Coordinates of C-alpha atoms in Angstrom, one line a residue:
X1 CA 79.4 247.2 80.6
X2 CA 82.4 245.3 80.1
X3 CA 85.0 248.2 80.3
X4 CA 83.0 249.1 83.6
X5 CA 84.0 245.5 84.9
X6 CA 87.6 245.5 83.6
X7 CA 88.0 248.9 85.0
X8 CA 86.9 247.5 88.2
X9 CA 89.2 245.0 88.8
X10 CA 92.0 247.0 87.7
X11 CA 91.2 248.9 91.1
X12 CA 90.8 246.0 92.8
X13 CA 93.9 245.1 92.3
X14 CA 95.5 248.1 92.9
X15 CA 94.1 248.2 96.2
X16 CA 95.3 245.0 97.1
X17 CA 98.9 245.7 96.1
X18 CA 98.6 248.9 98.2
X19 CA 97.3 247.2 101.1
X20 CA 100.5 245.0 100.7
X21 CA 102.8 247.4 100.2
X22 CA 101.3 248.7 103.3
X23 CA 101.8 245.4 105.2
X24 CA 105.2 245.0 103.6
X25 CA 106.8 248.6 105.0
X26 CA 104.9 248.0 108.8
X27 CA 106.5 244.7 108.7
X28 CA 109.8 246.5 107.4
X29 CA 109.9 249.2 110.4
X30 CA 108.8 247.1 112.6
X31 CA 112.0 244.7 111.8
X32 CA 114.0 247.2 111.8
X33 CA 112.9 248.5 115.5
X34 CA 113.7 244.6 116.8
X35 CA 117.2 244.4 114.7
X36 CA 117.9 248.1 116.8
X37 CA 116.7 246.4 120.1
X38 CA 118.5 243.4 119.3
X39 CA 121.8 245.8 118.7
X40 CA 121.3 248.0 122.0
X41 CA 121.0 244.1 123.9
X42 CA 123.9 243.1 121.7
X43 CA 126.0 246.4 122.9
X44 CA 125.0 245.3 126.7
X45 CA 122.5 248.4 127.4
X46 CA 119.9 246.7 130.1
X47 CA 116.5 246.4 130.6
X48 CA 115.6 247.1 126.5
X49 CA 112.4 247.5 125.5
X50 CA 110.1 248.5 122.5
X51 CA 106.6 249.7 121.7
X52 CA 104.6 252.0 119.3
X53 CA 101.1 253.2 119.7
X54 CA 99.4 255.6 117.1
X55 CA 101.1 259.0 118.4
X56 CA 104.7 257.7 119.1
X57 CA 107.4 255.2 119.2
X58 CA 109.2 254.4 122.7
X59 CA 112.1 252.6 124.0
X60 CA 113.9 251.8 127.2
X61 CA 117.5 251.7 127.8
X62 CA 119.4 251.1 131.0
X63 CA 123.3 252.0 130.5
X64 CA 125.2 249.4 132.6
X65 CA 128.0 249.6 130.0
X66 CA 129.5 253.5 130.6
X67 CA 130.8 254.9 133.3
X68 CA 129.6 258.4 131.7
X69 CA 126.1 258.4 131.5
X70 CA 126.0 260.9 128.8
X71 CA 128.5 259.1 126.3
X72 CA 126.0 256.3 127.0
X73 CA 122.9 257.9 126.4
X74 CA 124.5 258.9 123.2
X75 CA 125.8 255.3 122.1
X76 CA 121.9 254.7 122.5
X77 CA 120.5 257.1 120.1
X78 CA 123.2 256.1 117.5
X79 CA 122.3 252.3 117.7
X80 CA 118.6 253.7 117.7
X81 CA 118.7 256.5 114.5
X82 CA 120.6 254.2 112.7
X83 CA 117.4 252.0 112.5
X84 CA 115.6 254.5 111.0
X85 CA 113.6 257.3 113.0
X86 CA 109.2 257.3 112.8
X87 CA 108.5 260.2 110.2
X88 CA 104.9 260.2 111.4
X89 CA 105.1 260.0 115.0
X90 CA 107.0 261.2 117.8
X91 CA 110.1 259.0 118.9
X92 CA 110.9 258.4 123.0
X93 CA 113.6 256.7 125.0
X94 CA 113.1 256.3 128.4
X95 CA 115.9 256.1 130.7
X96 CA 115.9 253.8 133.7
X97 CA 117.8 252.9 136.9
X98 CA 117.4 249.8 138.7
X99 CA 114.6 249.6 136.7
X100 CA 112.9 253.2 137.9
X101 CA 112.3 255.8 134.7
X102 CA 114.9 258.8 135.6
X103 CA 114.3 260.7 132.1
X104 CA 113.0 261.1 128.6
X105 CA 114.5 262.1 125.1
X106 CA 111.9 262.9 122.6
X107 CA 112.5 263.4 119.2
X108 CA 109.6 264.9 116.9
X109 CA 109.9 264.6 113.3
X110 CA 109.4 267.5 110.8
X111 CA 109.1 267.5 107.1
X112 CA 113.0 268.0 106.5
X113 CA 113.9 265.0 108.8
X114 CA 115.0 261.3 107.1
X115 CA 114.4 258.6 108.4
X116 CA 118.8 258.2 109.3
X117 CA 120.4 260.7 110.8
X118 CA 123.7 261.5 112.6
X119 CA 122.6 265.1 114.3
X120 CA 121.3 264.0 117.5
X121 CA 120.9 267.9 118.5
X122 CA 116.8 267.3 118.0
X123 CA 116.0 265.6 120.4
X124 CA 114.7 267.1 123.7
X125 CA 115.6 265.7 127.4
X126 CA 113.1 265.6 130.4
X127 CA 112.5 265.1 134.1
X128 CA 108.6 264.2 132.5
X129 CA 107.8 260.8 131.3
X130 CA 104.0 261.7 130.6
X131 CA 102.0 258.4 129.7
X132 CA 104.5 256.8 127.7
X133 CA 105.9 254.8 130.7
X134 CA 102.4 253.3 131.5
X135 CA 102.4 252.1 127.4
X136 CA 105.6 250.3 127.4
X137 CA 106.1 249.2 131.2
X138 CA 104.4 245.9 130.8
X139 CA 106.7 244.7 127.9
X140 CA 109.4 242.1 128.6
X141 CA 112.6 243.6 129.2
X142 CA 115.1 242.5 127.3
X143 CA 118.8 241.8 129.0
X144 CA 117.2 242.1 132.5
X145 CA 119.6 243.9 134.9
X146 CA 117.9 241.8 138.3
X147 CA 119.9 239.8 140.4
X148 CA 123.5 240.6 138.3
X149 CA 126.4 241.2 140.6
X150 CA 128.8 244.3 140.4
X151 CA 132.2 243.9 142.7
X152 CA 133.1 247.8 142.1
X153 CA 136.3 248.5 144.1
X154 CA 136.0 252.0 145.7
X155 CA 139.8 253.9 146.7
X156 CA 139.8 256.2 149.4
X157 CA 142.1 258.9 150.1
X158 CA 142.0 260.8 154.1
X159 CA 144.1 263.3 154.6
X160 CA 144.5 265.8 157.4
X161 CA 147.0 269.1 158.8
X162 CA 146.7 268.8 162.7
X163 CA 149.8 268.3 164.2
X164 CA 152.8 270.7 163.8
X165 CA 155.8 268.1 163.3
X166 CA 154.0 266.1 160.7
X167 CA 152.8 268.3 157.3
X168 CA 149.9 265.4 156.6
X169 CA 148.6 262.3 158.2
X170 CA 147.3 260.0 155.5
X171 CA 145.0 257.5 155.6
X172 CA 144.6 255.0 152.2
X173 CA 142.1 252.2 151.6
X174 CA 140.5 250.1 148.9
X175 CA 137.1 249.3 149.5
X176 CA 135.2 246.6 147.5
X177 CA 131.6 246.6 147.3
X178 CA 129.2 244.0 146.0
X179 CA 126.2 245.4 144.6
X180 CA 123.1 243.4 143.3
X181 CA 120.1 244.6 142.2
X182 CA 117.5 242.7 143.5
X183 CA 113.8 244.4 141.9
X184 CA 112.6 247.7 140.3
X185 CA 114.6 249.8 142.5
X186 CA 116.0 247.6 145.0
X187 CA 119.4 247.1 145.8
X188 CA 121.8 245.5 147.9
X189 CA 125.3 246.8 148.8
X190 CA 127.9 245.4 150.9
X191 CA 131.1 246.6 151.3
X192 CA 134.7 245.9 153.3
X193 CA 137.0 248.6 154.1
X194 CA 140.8 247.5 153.6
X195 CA 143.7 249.5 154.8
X196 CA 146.5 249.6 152.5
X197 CA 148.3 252.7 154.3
X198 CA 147.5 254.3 158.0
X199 CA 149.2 257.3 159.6
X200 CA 147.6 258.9 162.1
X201 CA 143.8 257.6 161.4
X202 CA 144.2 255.3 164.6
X203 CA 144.4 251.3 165.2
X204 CA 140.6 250.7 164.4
X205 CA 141.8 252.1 161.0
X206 CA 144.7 249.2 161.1
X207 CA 141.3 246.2 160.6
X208 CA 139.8 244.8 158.1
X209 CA 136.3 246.1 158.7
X210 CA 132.8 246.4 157.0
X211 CA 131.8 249.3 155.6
X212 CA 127.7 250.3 153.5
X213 CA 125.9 247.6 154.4
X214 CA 122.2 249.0 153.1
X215 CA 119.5 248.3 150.9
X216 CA 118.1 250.9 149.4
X217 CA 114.6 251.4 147.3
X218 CA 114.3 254.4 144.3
X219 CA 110.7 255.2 143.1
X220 CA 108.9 257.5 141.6
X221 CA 105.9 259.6 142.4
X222 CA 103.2 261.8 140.5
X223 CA 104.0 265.0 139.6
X224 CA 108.0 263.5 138.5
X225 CA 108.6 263.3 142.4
X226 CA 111.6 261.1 142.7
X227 CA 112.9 259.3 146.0
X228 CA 115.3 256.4 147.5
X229 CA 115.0 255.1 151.0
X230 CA 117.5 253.3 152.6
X231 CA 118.3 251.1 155.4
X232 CA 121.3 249.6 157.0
X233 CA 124.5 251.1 158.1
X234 CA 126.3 254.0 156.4
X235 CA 129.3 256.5 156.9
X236 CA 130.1 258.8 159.3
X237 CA 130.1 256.0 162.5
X238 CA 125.9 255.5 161.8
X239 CA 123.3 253.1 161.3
X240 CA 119.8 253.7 160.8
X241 CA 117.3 254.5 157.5
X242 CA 117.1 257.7 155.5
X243 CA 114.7 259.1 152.8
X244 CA 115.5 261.6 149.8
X245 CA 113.0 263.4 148.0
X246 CA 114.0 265.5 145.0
X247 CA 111.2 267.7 142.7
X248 CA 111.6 269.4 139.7
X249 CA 109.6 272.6 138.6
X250 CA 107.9 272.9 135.6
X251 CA 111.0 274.9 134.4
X252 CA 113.7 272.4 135.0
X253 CA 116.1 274.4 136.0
X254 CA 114.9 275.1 139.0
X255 CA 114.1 272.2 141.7
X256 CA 113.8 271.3 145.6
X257 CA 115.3 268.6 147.4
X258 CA 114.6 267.2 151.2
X259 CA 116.3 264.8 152.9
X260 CA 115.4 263.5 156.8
X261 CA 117.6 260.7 158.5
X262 CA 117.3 258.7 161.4
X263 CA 120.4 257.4 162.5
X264 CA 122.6 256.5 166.1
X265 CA 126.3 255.7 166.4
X266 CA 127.8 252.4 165.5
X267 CA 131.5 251.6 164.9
X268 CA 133.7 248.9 164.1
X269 CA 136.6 247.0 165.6
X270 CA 137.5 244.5 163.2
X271 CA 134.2 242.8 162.7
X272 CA 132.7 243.4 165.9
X273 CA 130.1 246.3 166.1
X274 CA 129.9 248.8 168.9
X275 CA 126.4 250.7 168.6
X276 CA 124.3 253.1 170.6
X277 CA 120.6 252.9 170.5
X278 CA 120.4 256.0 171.3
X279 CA 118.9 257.5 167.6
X280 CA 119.3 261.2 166.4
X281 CA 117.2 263.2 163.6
X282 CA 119.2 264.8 160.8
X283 CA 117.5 267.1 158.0
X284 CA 118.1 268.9 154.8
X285 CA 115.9 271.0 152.7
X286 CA 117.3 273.3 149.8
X287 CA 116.5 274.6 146.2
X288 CA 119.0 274.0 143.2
X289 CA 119.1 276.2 140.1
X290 CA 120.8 274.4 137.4
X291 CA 122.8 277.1 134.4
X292 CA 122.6 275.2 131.1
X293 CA 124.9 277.3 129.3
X294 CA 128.3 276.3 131.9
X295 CA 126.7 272.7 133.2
X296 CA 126.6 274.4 136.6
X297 CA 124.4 273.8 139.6
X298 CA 123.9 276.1 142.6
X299 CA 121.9 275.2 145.7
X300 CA 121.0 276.8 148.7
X301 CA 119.8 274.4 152.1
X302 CA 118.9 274.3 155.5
X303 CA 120.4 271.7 157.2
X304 CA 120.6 270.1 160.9
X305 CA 123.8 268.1 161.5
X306 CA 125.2 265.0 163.4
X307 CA 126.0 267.1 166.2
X308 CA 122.5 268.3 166.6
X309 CA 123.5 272.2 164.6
X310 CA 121.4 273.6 162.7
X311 CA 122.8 275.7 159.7
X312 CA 122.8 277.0 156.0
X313 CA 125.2 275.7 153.1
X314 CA 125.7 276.8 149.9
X315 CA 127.3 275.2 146.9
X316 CA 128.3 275.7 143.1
X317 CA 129.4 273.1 141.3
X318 CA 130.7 272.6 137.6
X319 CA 130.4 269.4 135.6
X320 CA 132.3 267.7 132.8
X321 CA 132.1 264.6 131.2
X322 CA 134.5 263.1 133.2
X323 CA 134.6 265.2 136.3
X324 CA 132.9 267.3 138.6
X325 CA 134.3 270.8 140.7
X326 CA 133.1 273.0 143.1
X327 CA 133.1 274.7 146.8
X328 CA 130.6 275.0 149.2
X329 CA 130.3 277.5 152.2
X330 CA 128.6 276.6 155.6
X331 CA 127.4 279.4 158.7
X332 CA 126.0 277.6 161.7
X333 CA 125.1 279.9 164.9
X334 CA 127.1 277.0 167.0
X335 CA 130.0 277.2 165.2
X336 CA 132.4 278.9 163.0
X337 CA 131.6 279.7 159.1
X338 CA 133.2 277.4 157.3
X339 CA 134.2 275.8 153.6
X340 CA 135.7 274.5 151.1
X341 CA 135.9 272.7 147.5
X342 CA 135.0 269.8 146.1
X343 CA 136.3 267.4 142.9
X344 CA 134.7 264.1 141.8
X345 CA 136.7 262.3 138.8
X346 CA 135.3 259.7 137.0
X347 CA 137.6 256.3 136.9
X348 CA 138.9 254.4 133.8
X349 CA 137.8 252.0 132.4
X350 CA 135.1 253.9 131.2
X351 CA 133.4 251.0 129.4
X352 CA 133.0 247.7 130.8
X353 CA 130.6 244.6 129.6
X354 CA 129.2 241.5 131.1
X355 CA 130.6 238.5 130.9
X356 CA 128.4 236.5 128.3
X357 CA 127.4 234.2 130.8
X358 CA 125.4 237.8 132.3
X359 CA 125.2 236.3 136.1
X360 CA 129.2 236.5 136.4
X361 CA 130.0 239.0 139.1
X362 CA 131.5 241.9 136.8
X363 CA 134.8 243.8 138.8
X364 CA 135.7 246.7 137.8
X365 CA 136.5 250.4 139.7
X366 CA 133.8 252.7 141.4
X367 CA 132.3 255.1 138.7
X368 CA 134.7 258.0 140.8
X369 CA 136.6 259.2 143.2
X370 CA 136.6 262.3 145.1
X371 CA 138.0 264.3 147.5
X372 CA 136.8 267.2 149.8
X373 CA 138.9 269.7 151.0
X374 CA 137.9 271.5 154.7
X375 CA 139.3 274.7 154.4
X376 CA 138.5 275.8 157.8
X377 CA 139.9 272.8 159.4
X378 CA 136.4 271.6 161.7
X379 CA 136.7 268.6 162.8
X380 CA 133.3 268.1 165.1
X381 CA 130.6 270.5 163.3
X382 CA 129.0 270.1 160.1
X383 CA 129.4 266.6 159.6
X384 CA 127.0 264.5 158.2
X385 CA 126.5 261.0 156.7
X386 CA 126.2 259.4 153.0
X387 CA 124.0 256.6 152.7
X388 CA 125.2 254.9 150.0
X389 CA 128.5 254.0 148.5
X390 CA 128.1 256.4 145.2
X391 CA 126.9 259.6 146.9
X392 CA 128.5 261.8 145.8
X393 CA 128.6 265.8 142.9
X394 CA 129.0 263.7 140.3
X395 CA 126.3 260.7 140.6
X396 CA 124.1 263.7 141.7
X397 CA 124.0 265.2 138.6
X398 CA 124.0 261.8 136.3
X399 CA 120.6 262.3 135.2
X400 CA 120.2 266.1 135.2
X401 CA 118.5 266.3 131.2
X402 CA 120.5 269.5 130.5
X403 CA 123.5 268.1 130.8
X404 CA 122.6 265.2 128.9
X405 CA 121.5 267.1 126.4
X406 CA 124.8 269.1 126.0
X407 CA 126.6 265.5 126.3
X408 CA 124.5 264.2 123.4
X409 CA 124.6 267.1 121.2
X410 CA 128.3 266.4 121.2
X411 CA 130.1 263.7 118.5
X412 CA 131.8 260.5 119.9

C-alpha cells in the first residue's frame, strides 16, 4: 500500500512538471511570435498583425518600406523564420494594401523542417486567402498605415517626331503627389504638374497646373474577386469615376480583367478648369496568361476608346525585379493597326522609412518611371486614360504570386 501511494505521487509530479513544461514552451513561442512582430514594426512593415488558431499560425504585413515588393516580401519571411517556424501547424502571411488582403504565402511544415531556416523556397504564394483573413482581421494592427502622408515626386518625360525641321519636341515635368490613406482601401491623391522644360507641348504646358486629383476605394470580393473604384479627375484631359475588376482562375495563371469608365473632357489653364458635361463610356475586357518560368504576362482585350473606337489590343510583357518591358499591338476597324513597346523602371531609393514621429509626410520618388513608345505615330485613336498616378506594367504585376514567389526564392 505504501509503494502504491509513493508511486502515485511520483506521477503526480511528473504530470505537473509536464504540464509546465508545456506552459513554459507555449509561452516561449508565443514570445517569440511578438519579439518577430515587434521586429517587422521595428523594420517599418505596416499594418502587423498576429494570431494562431489550432490548424495554423498567420501574420499580416504591409511593405511600406520597399520599392520592390518582392525584396520586401522577402525581408518579411527572414524577420518571420528567424523567430522560429510552427512544426505542428501550417504558417501564413497575408499581404495587404491600404489595408485590403492582395495575397498569401503559406508554408507547411514536414518532418525534415526546423524550426529556423534560411530556404524560403517552401513556401507557396496565392491569389486565395481562405478563412485565415476572417481569423486575424479583428486583431489590432500594429504600425497602422491610416492617415500617414507620402509626397512621392513623379518625373515625366513626352516626346514626339512630327515636324520635319525639329528631330524631337520634348516635354519634361516633375510632378509631386500627396498621397494619404485615409481607411481600408481608401485613398486620397493629389497632385501638381510642374514644367521644368517645354518644346513644342504648347503654352498650357508652360503652367503650373493640377494634375490626379481622385480618391480611389480597393476591395475585395468572394470568390478572390478584386476591385478599386475611383473618382475625381485623371489623365488624358478627363474627369469622371472608373471601376476595375480583376479575377483569377482556379489555375492562377490564367485570369480576366474588366474595366468600364465614365468620364467627359476637362482641362487646365493654370488653375482654372475648362470642362464639358458632356460624359462618354469607355470599356475594357481581356484575359491574361501569366508564364512562370520567364515572369511574362500576355493578355488579349476588347477595348472601346476615348474617341468612341472600338478595338482589340494585345500585349506581352516581361518583368524584373527592378523593371518591367514589353510591346503591345492594337487593330481598330476606324483606324490604322498600330503599336509599340513599353518599359517601366523602378526608381532609387529602393528603401525608404518613416520618420519616427510616423505622421511626418515621408518624400521620396514615384515607385517608377516609364515610357511608351507609339510606333505608328497616332495621335487621335487609341487613347485612353489612367486613373491613378501609379498605373502603370509594373504596379500591375506587384502582387502577381508567381513572381513573388520567384523573387523570394531568390537570396538578398
Amino acid at each position: 500500500m505504501k509503494q502504491t501511494f509513493f508511486n502515485s505521487w511520483i506521477a503526480y509530479y511528473r504530470w505537473i512538471g509536464l504540464m509546465l513544461a508545456m506552459l513554459s514552451s507555449i509561452a516561449s513561442w508565443g514570445q517569440e511570435k511578438r519579439n518577430a512582430v515587434e521586429e517587422l514594426v521595428e523594420h517599418g512593415f505596416e499594418n502587423v498583425r498576429w494570431t494562431e488558431n489550432e490548424d495554423e499560425c498567420i501574420y499580416t504585413i504591409e511593405n511600406n518600406v520597399y520599392k520592390a515588393e518582392g525584396v520586401g516580401i522577402s525581408k518579411a519571411i527572414d524577420i518571420i523564420q528567424k523567430h522560429g517556424l510552427p512544426t505542428d501547424k501550417r504558417c501564413k502571411v497575408i499581404v495587404t494594401h491600404l489595408e485590403v488582403p492582395e495575397l498569401s504565402l503559406t508554408y507547411h511544415p514536414n518532418r525534415n523542417d526546423s524550426t529556423e531556416t534560411d530556404d524560403k523556397a517552401g513556401w507557396q504564394t496565392s491569389y486565395e486567402i481562405g478563412q485565415s483573413w476572417d481569423s486575424i482581421k479583428k486583431e489590432k494592427a500594429k504600425n497602422s498605415s491610416r492617415f500617414k502622408v507620402d509626397i512621392l515626386v513623379y518625373p515625366q518625360l513626352s516626346f514626339k517626331n512630327l515636324i520635319i525641321t525639329q528631330i524631337y519636341q520634348v516635354l519634361f515635368t516633375l510632378n509631386p503627389a500627396v498621397e494619404v490613406s485615409l481607411w481600408p482601401g481608401m485613398k486620397f491623391t493629389g497632385q501638381l504638374i510642374v514644367p521644368v522644360y517645354n518644346d513644342g507641348y504648347g503654352y498650357l504646358q508652360d503652367k503650373v497646373h493640377p494634375g490626379f486629383i481622385t480618391l480611389s476605394q480597393r476591395f475585395r470580393l468572394p470568390f478572390n474577386i478584386k476591385g478599386m473604384a475611383t473618382v475625381g479627375y485623371f489623365s488624358a484631359d478627363r474627369y469622371g469615376a472608373d471601376l476595375q475588376l480583376f479575377y483569377p482562375f482556379r489555375d492562377e495563371r490564367f485570369s480576366l480583367e474588366g474595366r468600364i469608365g465614365s468620364v467627359a473632357i476637362g482641362y487646365w489653364d493654370g488653375f482654372k478648369l475648362h470642362y464639358d458635361t458632356e460624359f462618354s463610356t469607355t470599356w475594357s475586357l481581356g484575359a491574361n496568361f501569366y508564364w512562370p518560368r520567364y515572369n511574362t504576362s500576355f493578355s488579349l482585350k476588347g477595348e472601346k476608346y476615348l474617341m468612341g473606337e472600338k478595338g482589340v489590343k494585345f500585349e506581352m510583357i516581361r518583368h524584373f525585379r527592378y523593371a518591367s518591358v514589353g510591346f503591345y499591338a492594337q487593330k481598330a476597324k476606324e483606324a490604322n493597326s498600330n503599336g509599340g513597346f513599353r518599359i517601366q523602371v523602378l526608381l532609387p531609393p529602393y528603401k525608404y522609412k518613416r520618420f519616427k514621429n510616423k505622421y511626418i509626410p515621408r518624400l521620396n520618388t514615384s515607385y517608377n518611371m516609364g515610357i511608351v513608345y507609339n510606333a505608328g505615330n497616332e495621335r487621335y485613336y487609341y487613347r485612353q486614360y489612367r486613373s491613378a498616378a501609379d498605373e502603370n506594367i509594373m504596379n500591375s504585376n506587384r502582387f502577381n504570386p508567381y513572381f513573388i514567389k520567384s523573387e523570394i526564392s531568390n537570396n538578398y
